[in-house]
DNA sequence: CATTCCCGCCATCTC
DNA sequence: GAGATGGCGGGAATG
């Protein structure tokens, strides 16, 4: 339409729209046209003070919001008109305008006079909420996917006549709700509310996982207490408490929940670590969804959102800033009509707060969409999990190169965070220090573990096998928190919905997870590290041909390395902090290993290699050796492969002095801590050692990716660029504690818990140490044969996805890329030494990085939100070992 | 004085 | 190095 006129009667009861040709245009049509504003040019009706002005864009100068939408885009005008006609909308506007009508009308009318309104223009006219409203008016709530829903920031900024900066604020919030997604620089794609329900459902779930409601409750109590008590004292207490909460629950971590269809498409953007506004927005929304009277007071929200570890008081400023941000977010949420401003009457009087007025119930619609609901929706969790699973795929972490984003589970984030911390402070330290208040090492580990454990609940084997799960209540440390207790249980049962949900089903096939189920050990998270780099290249050592790292599990009680050691190690090699920790129990069980670990890692490794050669594939699970554990080797032909590998490794080791150094460093810091080394990470080539360090987690690989990967792999056989291998060694008396779990499995497991035969089988399988990943990797390396039914490598498969995993991996040599597997004990703490089930979260993502556009496969791990580090995609050179040695 | 929150400086990131 | 993003907090409207 060249022209569209809109007529609205005074009552606003009738709204008519005419196109130039005089035909009547249904609102819907108009809405559609909105998408292509450009087609609508020239003039349109403008609603000013409930009166329609027809004609060319002669708009009243700076009139009221309604009338004065600057950019006079026909579409926007139409939208406005429509909204004007809608009582609801009008109400909204009233709200936005607070007092409103009177005022608005005044202002709006006055403007007509002229620009003088400049001054008249009250702040409100420039408010983010209003701006957002204008913005929303330009797009339909439910856009036709077929149409172009592209949003150009520049255009918007221009049309709305605001600085870009403002647009970013809006976009960030909308993005957090997946109402838009960034498609490219300066461009966003409009999704409207199509994904809103799904998003909210997921956010709610996540919020529950974080126990936000509880936290809020605590905070409220505290505030109350505070009020009555002296500030000073209370403060301390409060701080402590807060910390605990943070530590335990890991609220701190920033994580952004992505939806399957809405992942960030701009690779560049993805890497951006700081998505605080986005994350804040999501968290804020979570608070509403989790709280019962869906009312959240600003201060409480701010406190919770201050992810700060140190709950401390510097907060004053922080708090203020947070509140500012919350207002920003609240304003757009208000314009979305998701929340309303209210005041809660508290003892002290009234407190600003917001009430959720958006949808409250989130059907599984979404679920059904995404997945074939294999699992009966027993719990909401079940349904949602699906969605969340998908989300997983979309974590925040995406590799720059790939664009894939993955959802990072909050717990993972915590882990990452802790890891980061470790890195910073204790590079070599095996344990990741938690920010627990107590400087005590023991405490930290515990806290960290707790957190992780909590987080990792996902795919825990436990869920799969109840029997295995140690029902033991949290350890003493945990006992500290009353809440802690819940954790274990929660993990087992309550939280089934939790993290698991996040695991994207799609990814499952691609991402194998190792679940070492040793009794003593805690859950482990496996990270498949793509070739992510750390943020600062300078720091990292020159690429070495091969770097080997062993990860040890820190005893939780173990002392974490101190700053010195950390610093030292850090400087030297910037060795990655080992994210893996292990319970001492494991050591005990293992027996000898503890010592091994303490000695130089390199030595140990070598020793192990030797041992391997010797052919001791003994049952001894402790896998510290570089070489593959017997478990892995079990597969026919595996032994040979192992040897090869070992040899190659040795060679590499020999060559690499750096590696040794690193190991030494690691060792130094970790000595005592090392309980057992479970992981060895090998990576070759250009990757700096640090690279190995788990920067983040994640990794959902989509099937597509997988497919593409396969395809690529074939094509790129010669182009092996990535050569990162990680071997996970299982420790423990049992030879093969590790369990393989695919995301899928995980997912399935939950439901299956009850008694799916599958689950049982899997449980049994748990014994097998090698994860699909390993198999995959090994196979790729050619270390092992792909086929080995029943062998340790055999991956337990869920019926559904089993195919993917089980499907014979490409012949060993076929794949050149290797994945780095990172294993980290999630939360050893609660786990009893004896029985604790290991929970493993699969964090890793991309296994292979090829120069090619395998990107999908490759995932980058980000550091916890905090660290500025971004994952960098690093081209790696071919792995000699693979080719040559094998 | 408290509540809101606009504005835009400026650090980061990307390209 | 320019442009894109967006964290952040001063301090101005408003209440």
mmCIF file of N, CA, C and O in Angstrom, chain A residues 306-383:
data_model
loop_
_atom_site.group_PDB
_atom_site.id
_atom_site.type_symbol
_atom_site.label_atom_id
_atom_site.label_comp_id
_atom_site.label_asym_id
_atom_site.label_seq_id
_atom_site.Cartn_x
_atom_site.Cartn_y
_atom_site.Cartn_z
ATOM 1 N N UNK A 306 22.918 -9.423 42.158
ATOM 2 C CA UNK A 306 24.309 -9.046 42.328
ATOM 3 C C UNK A 306 25.042 -10.351 42.427
ATOM 4 O O UNK A 306 25.228 -10.887 43.458
ATOM 5 N N UNK A 307 25.393 -10.785 41.341
ATOM 6 C CA UNK A 307 25.984 -12.102 41.356
ATOM 7 C C UNK A 307 27.261 -12.118 42.119
ATOM 8 O O UNK A 307 27.866 -13.124 42.307
ATOM 9 N N UNK A 308 27.644 -11.073 42.527
ATOM 10 C CA UNK A 308 28.923 -10.979 43.183
ATOM 11 C C UNK A 308 29.195 -12.056 44.167
ATOM 12 O O UNK A 308 28.384 -12.482 44.923
ATOM 13 N N UNK A 309 30.345 -12.432 44.150
ATOM 14 C CA UNK A 309 30.725 -13.399 45.136
ATOM 15 C C UNK A 309 30.753 -12.708 46.423
ATOM 16 O O UNK A 309 30.198 -13.096 47.387
ATOM 17 N N UNK A 310 31.475 -11.695 46.395
ATOM 18 C CA UNK A 310 31.606 -11.036 47.652
ATOM 19 C C UNK A 310 30.343 -10.333 47.823
ATOM 20 O O UNK A 310 30.069 -9.407 47.195
ATOM 21 N N UNK A 311 29.625 -10.744 48.616
ATOM 22 C CA UNK A 311 28.384 -10.116 48.760
ATOM 23 C C UNK A 311 28.610 -8.853 49.366
ATOM 24 O O UNK A 311 27.809 -8.046 49.582
ATOM 25 N N UNK A 312 29.670 -8.649 49.660
ATOM 26 C CA UNK A 312 29.943 -7.547 50.452
ATOM 27 C C UNK A 312 29.341 -6.279 50.159
ATOM 28 O O UNK A 312 28.430 -6.104 49.512
ATOM 29 N N UNK A 313 29.865 -5.454 50.709
ATOM 30 C CA UNK A 313 29.237 -4.216 50.823
ATOM 31 C C UNK A 313 29.596 -3.238 49.833
ATOM 32 O O UNK A 313 28.960 -2.294 49.621
ATOM 33 N N UNK A 314 30.586 -3.458 49.187
ATOM 34 C CA UNK A 314 30.913 -2.516 48.180
ATOM 35 C C UNK A 314 29.687 -2.406 47.416
ATOM 36 O O UNK A 314 29.473 -1.600 46.589
ATOM 37 N N UNK A 315 28.881 -3.225 47.798
ATOM 38 C CA UNK A 315 27.669 -3.276 47.099
ATOM 39 C C UNK A 315 26.986 -2.010 47.004
ATOM 40 O O UNK A 315 26.331 -1.752 46.070
ATOM 41 N N UNK A 316 27.123 -1.270 47.987
ATOM 42 C CA UNK A 316 26.435 0.019 47.940
ATOM 43 C C UNK A 316 26.360 0.489 46.502
ATOM 44 O O UNK A 316 25.292 0.693 45.951
ATOM 45 N N UNK A 317 27.504 0.654 45.981
ATOM 46 C CA UNK A 317 27.515 1.131 44.616
ATOM 47 C C UNK A 317 26.976 0.097 43.671
ATOM 48 O O UNK A 317 26.228 0.397 42.757
ATOM 49 N N UNK A 318 27.387 -1.065 43.956
ATOM 50 C CA UNK A 318 26.938 -2.112 43.060
ATOM 51 C C UNK A 318 25.443 -2.208 43.080
ATOM 52 O O UNK A 318 24.797 -2.414 42.075
ATOM 53 N N UNK A 319 25.003 -2.106 44.242
ATOM 54 C CA UNK A 319 23.565 -2.211 44.392
ATOM 55 C C UNK A 319 22.877 -1.107 43.601
ATOM 56 O O UNK A 319 21.905 -1.342 42.880
ATOM 57 N N UNK A 320 23.394 0.036 43.745
ATOM 58 C CA UNK A 320 22.790 1.147 43.027
ATOM 59 C C UNK A 320 22.807 0.920 41.527
ATOM 60 O O UNK A 320 21.824 1.150 40.827
ATOM 61 N N UNK A 321 23.933 0.489 41.107
ATOM 62 C CA UNK A 321 24.039 0.247 39.668
ATOM 63 C C UNK A 321 23.064 -0.832 39.234
ATOM 64 O O UNK A 321 22.426 -0.740 38.192
ATOM 65 N N UNK A 322 22.993 -1.819 40.075
ATOM 66 C CA UNK A 322 22.115 -2.933 39.733
ATOM 67 C C UNK A 322 20.677 -2.445 39.647
ATOM 68 O O UNK A 322 19.920 -2.834 38.764
ATOM 69 N N UNK A 323 20.375 -1.637 40.564
ATOM 70 C CA UNK A 323 19.008 -1.125 40.561
ATOM 71 C C UNK A 323 18.743 -0.307 39.314
ATOM 72 O O UNK A 323 17.683 -0.412 38.700
ATOM 73 N N UNK A 324 19.717 0.412 38.935
ATOM 74 C CA UNK A 324 19.523 1.206 37.720
ATOM 75 C C UNK A 324 19.205 0.287 36.567
ATOM 76 O O UNK A 324 18.329 0.519 35.768
ATOM 77 N N UNK A 325 19.987 -0.733 36.546
ATOM 78 C CA UNK A 325 19.789 -1.679 35.436
ATOM 79 C C UNK A 325 18.429 -2.333 35.518
ATOM 80 O O UNK A 325 17.769 -2.565 34.526
ATOM 81 N N UNK A 326 18.068 -2.611 36.718
ATOM 82 C CA UNK A 326 16.777 -3.259 36.878
ATOM 83 C C UNK A 326 15.665 -2.346 36.398
ATOM 84 O O UNK A 326 14.675 -2.799 35.829
ATOM 85 N N UNK A 327 15.869 -1.117 36.614
ATOM 86 C CA UNK A 327 14.847 -0.202 36.132
ATOM 87 C C UNK A 327 14.808 -0.238 34.620
ATOM 88 O O UNK A 327 13.749 -0.190 34.001
ATOM 89 N N UNK A 328 15.957 -0.298 34.077
ATOM 90 C CA UNK A 328 15.998 -0.348 32.616
ATOM 91 C C UNK A 328 15.244 -1.574 32.125
ATOM 92 O O UNK A 328 14.423 -1.503 31.221
ATOM 93 N N UNK A 329 15.571 -2.653 32.739
ATOM 94 C CA UNK A 329 14.940 -3.907 32.320
ATOM 95 C C UNK A 329 13.449 -3.865 32.599
ATOM 96 O O UNK A 329 12.630 -4.240 31.758
ATOM 97 N N UNK A 330 13.148 -3.416 33.779
ATOM 98 C CA UNK A 330 11.745 -3.366 34.164
ATOM 99 C C UNK A 330 10.949 -2.505 33.198
ATOM 100 O O UNK A 330 9.804 -2.816 32.869
ATOM 101 N N UNK A 331 11.559 -1.475 32.749
ATOM 102 C CA UNK A 331 10.835 -0.619 31.827
ATOM 103 C C UNK A 331 10.502 -1.323 30.533
ATOM 104 O O UNK A 331 9.425 -1.145 29.982
ATOM 105 N N UNK A 332 11.408 -2.094 30.076
ATOM 106 C CA UNK A 332 11.035 -2.757 28.833
ATOM 107 C C UNK A 332 10.092 -3.903 29.118
ATOM 108 O O UNK A 332 9.193 -4.176 28.324
ATOM 109 N N UNK A 333 10.273 -4.529 30.228
ATOM 110 C CA UNK A 333 9.352 -5.617 30.546
ATOM 111 C C UNK A 333 7.953 -5.051 30.734
ATOM 112 O O UNK A 333 6.954 -5.701 30.416
ATOM 113 N N UNK A 334 7.938 -3.882 31.247
ATOM 114 C CA UNK A 334 6.630 -3.267 31.430
ATOM 115 C C UNK A 334 6.005 -2.963 30.082
ATOM 116 O O UNK A 334 4.810 -3.145 29.883
ATOM 117 N N UNK A 335 6.803 -2.504 29.223
ATOM 118 C CA UNK A 335 6.243 -2.194 27.916
ATOM 119 C C UNK A 335 5.814 -3.471 27.221
ATOM 120 O O UNK A 335 4.976 -3.461 26.325
ATOM 121 N N UNK A 336 6.364 -4.545 27.673
ATOM 122 C CA UNK A 336 5.976 -5.826 27.076
ATOM 123 C C UNK A 336 4.752 -6.357 27.805
ATOM 124 O O UNK A 336 4.227 -7.417 27.474
ATOM 125 N N UNK A 337 4.393 -5.646 28.792
ATOM 126 C CA UNK A 337 3.263 -6.051 29.598
ATOM 127 C C UNK A 337 3.500 -7.367 30.310
ATOM 128 O O UNK A 337 2.611 -8.177 30.474
ATOM 129 N N UNK A 338 4.671 -7.535 30.677
ATOM 130 C CA UNK A 338 4.974 -8.762 31.409
ATOM 131 C C UNK A 338 4.968 -8.484 32.902
ATOM 132 O O UNK A 338 4.729 -9.362 33.712
ATOM 133 N N UNK A 339 5.243 -7.275 33.205
ATOM 134 C CA UNK A 339 5.245 -6.932 34.632
ATOM 135 C C UNK A 339 4.595 -5.569 34.821
ATOM 136 O O UNK A 339 4.468 -4.790 33.870
ATOM 137 N N UNK A 340 4.222 -5.342 36.005
ATOM 138 C CA UNK A 340 3.633 -4.051 36.329
ATOM 139 C C UNK A 340 4.282 -3.564 37.594
ATOM 140 O O UNK A 340 4.719 -4.347 38.422
ATOM 141 N N UNK A 341 4.261 -2.329 37.688
ATOM 142 C CA UNK A 341 4.882 -1.777 38.877
ATOM 143 C C UNK A 341 3.881 -1.784 40.009
ATOM 144 O O UNK A 341 2.721 -1.453 39.823
ATOM 145 N N UNK A 342 4.355 -2.146 41.115
ATOM 146 C CA UNK A 342 3.476 -2.176 42.278
ATOM 147 C C UNK A 342 4.295 -1.764 43.492
ATOM 148 O O UNK A 342 5.486 -1.526 43.395
ATOM 149 N N UNK A 343 3.639 -1.751 44.534
ATOM 150 C CA UNK A 343 4.376 -1.419 45.749
ATOM 151 C C UNK A 343 3.996 -2.424 46.797
ATOM 152 O O UNK A 343 2.839 -2.737 46.986
ATOM 153 N N UNK A 344 4.969 -2.932 47.370
ATOM 154 C CA UNK A 344 4.669 -3.887 48.413
ATOM 155 C C UNK A 344 4.770 -3.153 49.734
ATOM 156 O O UNK A 344 5.728 -2.456 50.000
ATOM 157 N N UNK A 345 3.795 -3.372 50.486
ATOM 158 C CA UNK A 345 3.807 -2.697 51.768
ATOM 159 C C UNK A 345 4.608 -3.542 52.724
ATOM 160 O O UNK A 345 4.279 -4.665 53.007
ATOM 161 N N UNK A 346 5.635 -2.964 53.161
ATOM 162 C CA UNK A 346 6.422 -3.725 54.102
ATOM 163 C C UNK A 346 6.437 -2.955 55.384
ATOM 164 O O UNK A 346 5.923 -1.864 55.470
ATOM 165 N N UNK A 347 7.046 -3.539 56.282
ATOM 166 C CA UNK A 347 7.067 -2.904 57.585
ATOM 167 C C UNK A 347 7.412 -1.450 57.447
ATOM 168 O O UNK A 347 6.790 -0.578 57.987
ATOM 169 N N UNK A 348 8.421 -1.282 56.746
ATOM 170 C CA UNK A 348 8.942 0.060 56.652
ATOM 171 C C UNK A 348 8.085 0.981 55.823
ATOM 172 O O UNK A 348 8.376 2.122 55.673
ATOM 173 N N UNK A 349 7.132 0.435 55.229
ATOM 174 C CA UNK A 349 6.420 1.322 54.336
ATOM 175 C C UNK A 349 6.357 0.622 53.026
ATOM 176 O O UNK A 349 6.421 -0.574 52.997
ATOM 177 N N UNK A 350 6.286 1.304 52.022
ATOM 178 C CA UNK A 350 6.151 0.574 50.780
ATOM 179 C C UNK A 350 7.452 0.528 50.027
ATOM 180 O O UNK A 350 8.257 1.451 50.060
ATOM 181 N N UNK A 351 7.561 -0.522 49.366
ATOM 182 C CA UNK A 351 8.796 -0.736 48.641
ATOM 183 C C UNK A 351 8.452 -0.902 47.184
ATOM 184 O O UNK A 351 7.448 -1.497 46.860
ATOM 185 N N UNK A 352 9.264 -0.366 46.367
ATOM 186 C CA UNK A 352 8.988 -0.517 44.945
ATOM 187 C C UNK A 352 9.121 -1.972 44.568
ATOM 188 O O UNK A 352 10.020 -2.664 45.024
ATOM 189 N N UNK A 353 8.222 -2.386 43.780
ATOM 190 C CA UNK A 353 8.283 -3.785 43.356
ATOM 191 C C UNK A 353 7.568 -3.928 42.027
ATOM 192 O O UNK A 353 6.949 -2.994 41.529
ATOM 193 N N UNK A 354 7.707 -5.084 41.502
ATOM 194 C CA UNK A 354 7.046 -5.342 40.226
ATOM 195 C C UNK A 354 6.292 -6.651 40.313
ATOM 196 O O UNK A 354 6.717 -7.572 41.006
ATOM 197 N N UNK A 355 5.224 -6.658 39.630
ATOM 198 C CA UNK A 355 4.429 -7.870 39.661
ATOM 199 C C UNK A 355 4.343 -8.447 38.262
ATOM 200 O O UNK A 355 4.163 -7.719 37.290
ATOM 201 N N UNK A 356 4.440 -9.698 38.218
ATOM 202 C CA UNK A 356 4.375 -10.369 36.928
ATOM 203 C C UNK A 356 2.935 -10.413 36.468
ATOM 204 O O UNK A 356 2.063 -10.868 37.200
ATOM 205 N N UNK A 357 2.747 -9.969 35.288
ATOM 206 C CA UNK A 357 1.383 -9.993 34.780
ATOM 207 C C UNK A 357 1.348 -10.698 33.438
ATOM 208 O O UNK A 357 0.346 -10.690 32.746
ATOM 209 N N UNK A 358 2.447 -11.259 33.111
ATOM 210 C CA UNK A 358 2.502 -11.968 31.838
ATOM 211 C C UNK A 358 1.913 -13.348 31.987
ATOM 212 O O UNK A 358 1.308 -13.671 32.997
ATOM 213 N N UNK A 359 2.109 -14.120 30.991
ATOM 214 C CA UNK A 359 1.525 -15.452 31.075
ATOM 215 C C UNK A 359 2.118 -16.141 32.264
ATOM 216 O O UNK A 359 3.232 -15.919 32.648
ATOM 217 N N UNK A 360 1.318 -16.985 32.763
ATOM 218 C CA UNK A 360 1.789 -17.626 33.951
ATOM 219 C C UNK A 360 2.007 -19.078 33.734
ATOM 220 O O UNK A 360 2.771 -19.753 34.395
ATOM 221 N N UNK A 361 1.310 -19.542 32.813
ATOM 222 C CA UNK A 361 1.392 -20.973 32.648
ATOM 223 C C UNK A 361 2.087 -21.255 31.349
ATOM 224 O O UNK A 361 1.773 -20.682 30.341
ATOM 225 N N UNK A 362 3.003 -22.085 31.437
ATOM 226 C CA UNK A 362 3.695 -22.379 30.191
ATOM 227 C C UNK A 362 3.491 -23.805 29.835
ATOM 228 O O UNK A 362 4.059 -24.693 30.413
ATOM 229 N N UNK A 363 2.702 -23.974 28.941
ATOM 230 C CA UNK A 363 2.389 -25.321 28.492
ATOM 231 C C UNK A 363 3.609 -25.928 27.879
ATOM 232 O O UNK A 363 4.587 -25.301 27.625
ATOM 233 N N UNK A 364 3.457 -27.125 27.609
ATOM 234 C CA UNK A 364 4.575 -27.801 27.011
ATOM 235 C C UNK A 364 4.546 -27.634 25.562
ATOM 236 O O UNK A 364 5.235 -28.298 24.857
ATOM 237 N N UNK A 365 3.747 -26.804 25.162
ATOM 238 C CA UNK A 365 3.631 -26.638 23.739
ATOM 239 C C UNK A 365 4.981 -26.696 23.108
ATOM 240 O O UNK A 365 5.219 -27.391 22.156
ATOM 241 N N UNK A 366 5.752 -25.992 23.733
ATOM 242 C CA UNK A 366 7.072 -25.890 23.176
ATOM 243 C C UNK A 366 7.717 -27.232 23.061
ATOM 244 O O UNK A 366 8.288 -27.585 22.063
ATOM 245 N N UNK A 367 7.551 -27.910 24.108
ATOM 246 C CA UNK A 367 8.210 -29.188 24.125
ATOM 247 C C UNK A 367 7.784 -29.993 22.945
ATOM 248 O O UNK A 367 8.570 -30.574 22.241
ATOM 249 N N UNK A 368 6.533 -30.020 22.833
ATOM 250 C CA UNK A 368 6.023 -30.860 21.775
ATOM 251 C C UNK A 368 6.675 -30.438 20.474
ATOM 252 O O UNK A 368 7.037 -31.238 19.654
ATOM 253 N N UNK A 369 6.808 -29.184 20.378
ATOM 254 C CA UNK A 369 7.402 -28.703 19.144
ATOM 255 C C UNK A 369 8.751 -29.307 18.913
ATOM 256 O O UNK A 369 9.025 -29.921 17.917
ATOM 257 N N UNK A 370 9.541 -29.029 19.873
ATOM 258 C CA UNK A 370 10.906 -29.411 19.680
ATOM 259 C C UNK A 370 11.103 -30.869 19.572
ATOM 260 O O UNK A 370 11.837 -31.354 18.747
ATOM 261 N N UNK A 371 10.517 -31.526 20.459
ATOM 262 C CA UNK A 371 10.871 -32.885 20.490
ATOM 263 C C UNK A 371 9.728 -33.772 20.351
ATOM 264 O O UNK A 371 8.625 -33.458 20.609
ATOM 265 N N UNK A 372 10.123 -34.859 19.986
ATOM 266 C CA UNK A 372 9.131 -35.864 19.980
ATOM 267 C C UNK A 372 9.109 -36.122 21.420
ATOM 268 O O UNK A 372 10.068 -36.374 22.028
ATOM 269 N N UNK A 373 8.015 -36.087 21.979
ATOM 270 C CA UNK A 373 8.042 -36.268 23.396
ATOM 271 C C UNK A 373 8.195 -37.716 23.672
ATOM 272 O O UNK A 373 7.245 -38.447 23.750
ATOM 273 N N UNK A 374 9.365 -38.063 23.745
ATOM 274 C CA UNK A 374 9.612 -39.456 24.025
ATOM 275 C C UNK A 374 9.213 -39.715 25.430
ATOM 276 O O UNK A 374 8.676 -40.742 25.770
ATOM 277 N N UNK A 375 9.534 -38.780 26.242
ATOM 278 C CA UNK A 375 9.241 -39.006 27.619
ATOM 279 C C UNK A 375 7.896 -38.484 27.935
ATOM 280 O O UNK A 375 7.541 -37.434 27.554
ATOM 281 N N UNK A 376 7.259 -39.214 28.652
ATOM 282 C CA UNK A 376 5.938 -38.773 29.074
ATOM 283 C C UNK A 376 6.163 -37.612 29.974
ATOM 284 O O UNK A 376 7.027 -37.636 30.795
ATOM 285 N N UNK A 377 5.454 -36.681 29.803
ATOM 286 C CA UNK A 377 5.625 -35.504 30.634
ATOM 287 C C UNK A 377 5.112 -35.791 31.993
ATOM 288 O O UNK A 377 3.983 -35.559 32.274
ATOM 289 N N UNK A 378 5.934 -36.226 32.785
ATOM 290 C CA UNK A 378 5.439 -36.518 34.109
ATOM 291 C C UNK A 378 5.528 -35.271 34.931
ATOM 292 O O UNK A 378 4.633 -34.874 35.618
ATOM 293 N N UNK A 379 6.652 -34.730 34.796
ATOM 294 C CA UNK A 379 6.824 -33.534 35.591
ATOM 295 C C UNK A 379 6.878 -32.403 34.623
ATOM 296 O O UNK A 379 7.173 -32.574 33.476
ATOM 297 N N UNK A 380 6.686 -31.327 35.148
ATOM 298 C CA UNK A 380 6.837 -30.213 34.267
ATOM 299 C C UNK A 380 8.256 -30.273 33.766
ATOM 300 O O UNK A 380 8.567 -29.937 32.675
ATOM 301 N N UNK A 381 9.031 -30.691 34.667
ATOM 302 C CA UNK A 381 10.443 -30.761 34.335
ATOM 303 C C UNK A 381 10.636 -31.572 33.096
ATOM 304 O O UNK A 381 11.424 -31.227 32.242
ATOM 305 N N UNK A 382 9.916 -32.577 33.031
ATOM 306 C CA UNK A 382 10.115 -33.433 31.894
ATOM 307 C C UNK A 382 9.892 -32.685 30.616
ATOM 308 O O UNK A 382 10.689 -32.727 29.710
ATOM 309 N N UNK A 383 8.825 -32.048 30.615
ATOM 310 C CA UNK A 383 8.536 -31.340 29.398
ATOM 311 C C UNK A 383 9.557 -30.270 29.137
ATOM 312 O O UNK A 383 10.135 -30.188 28.093
#
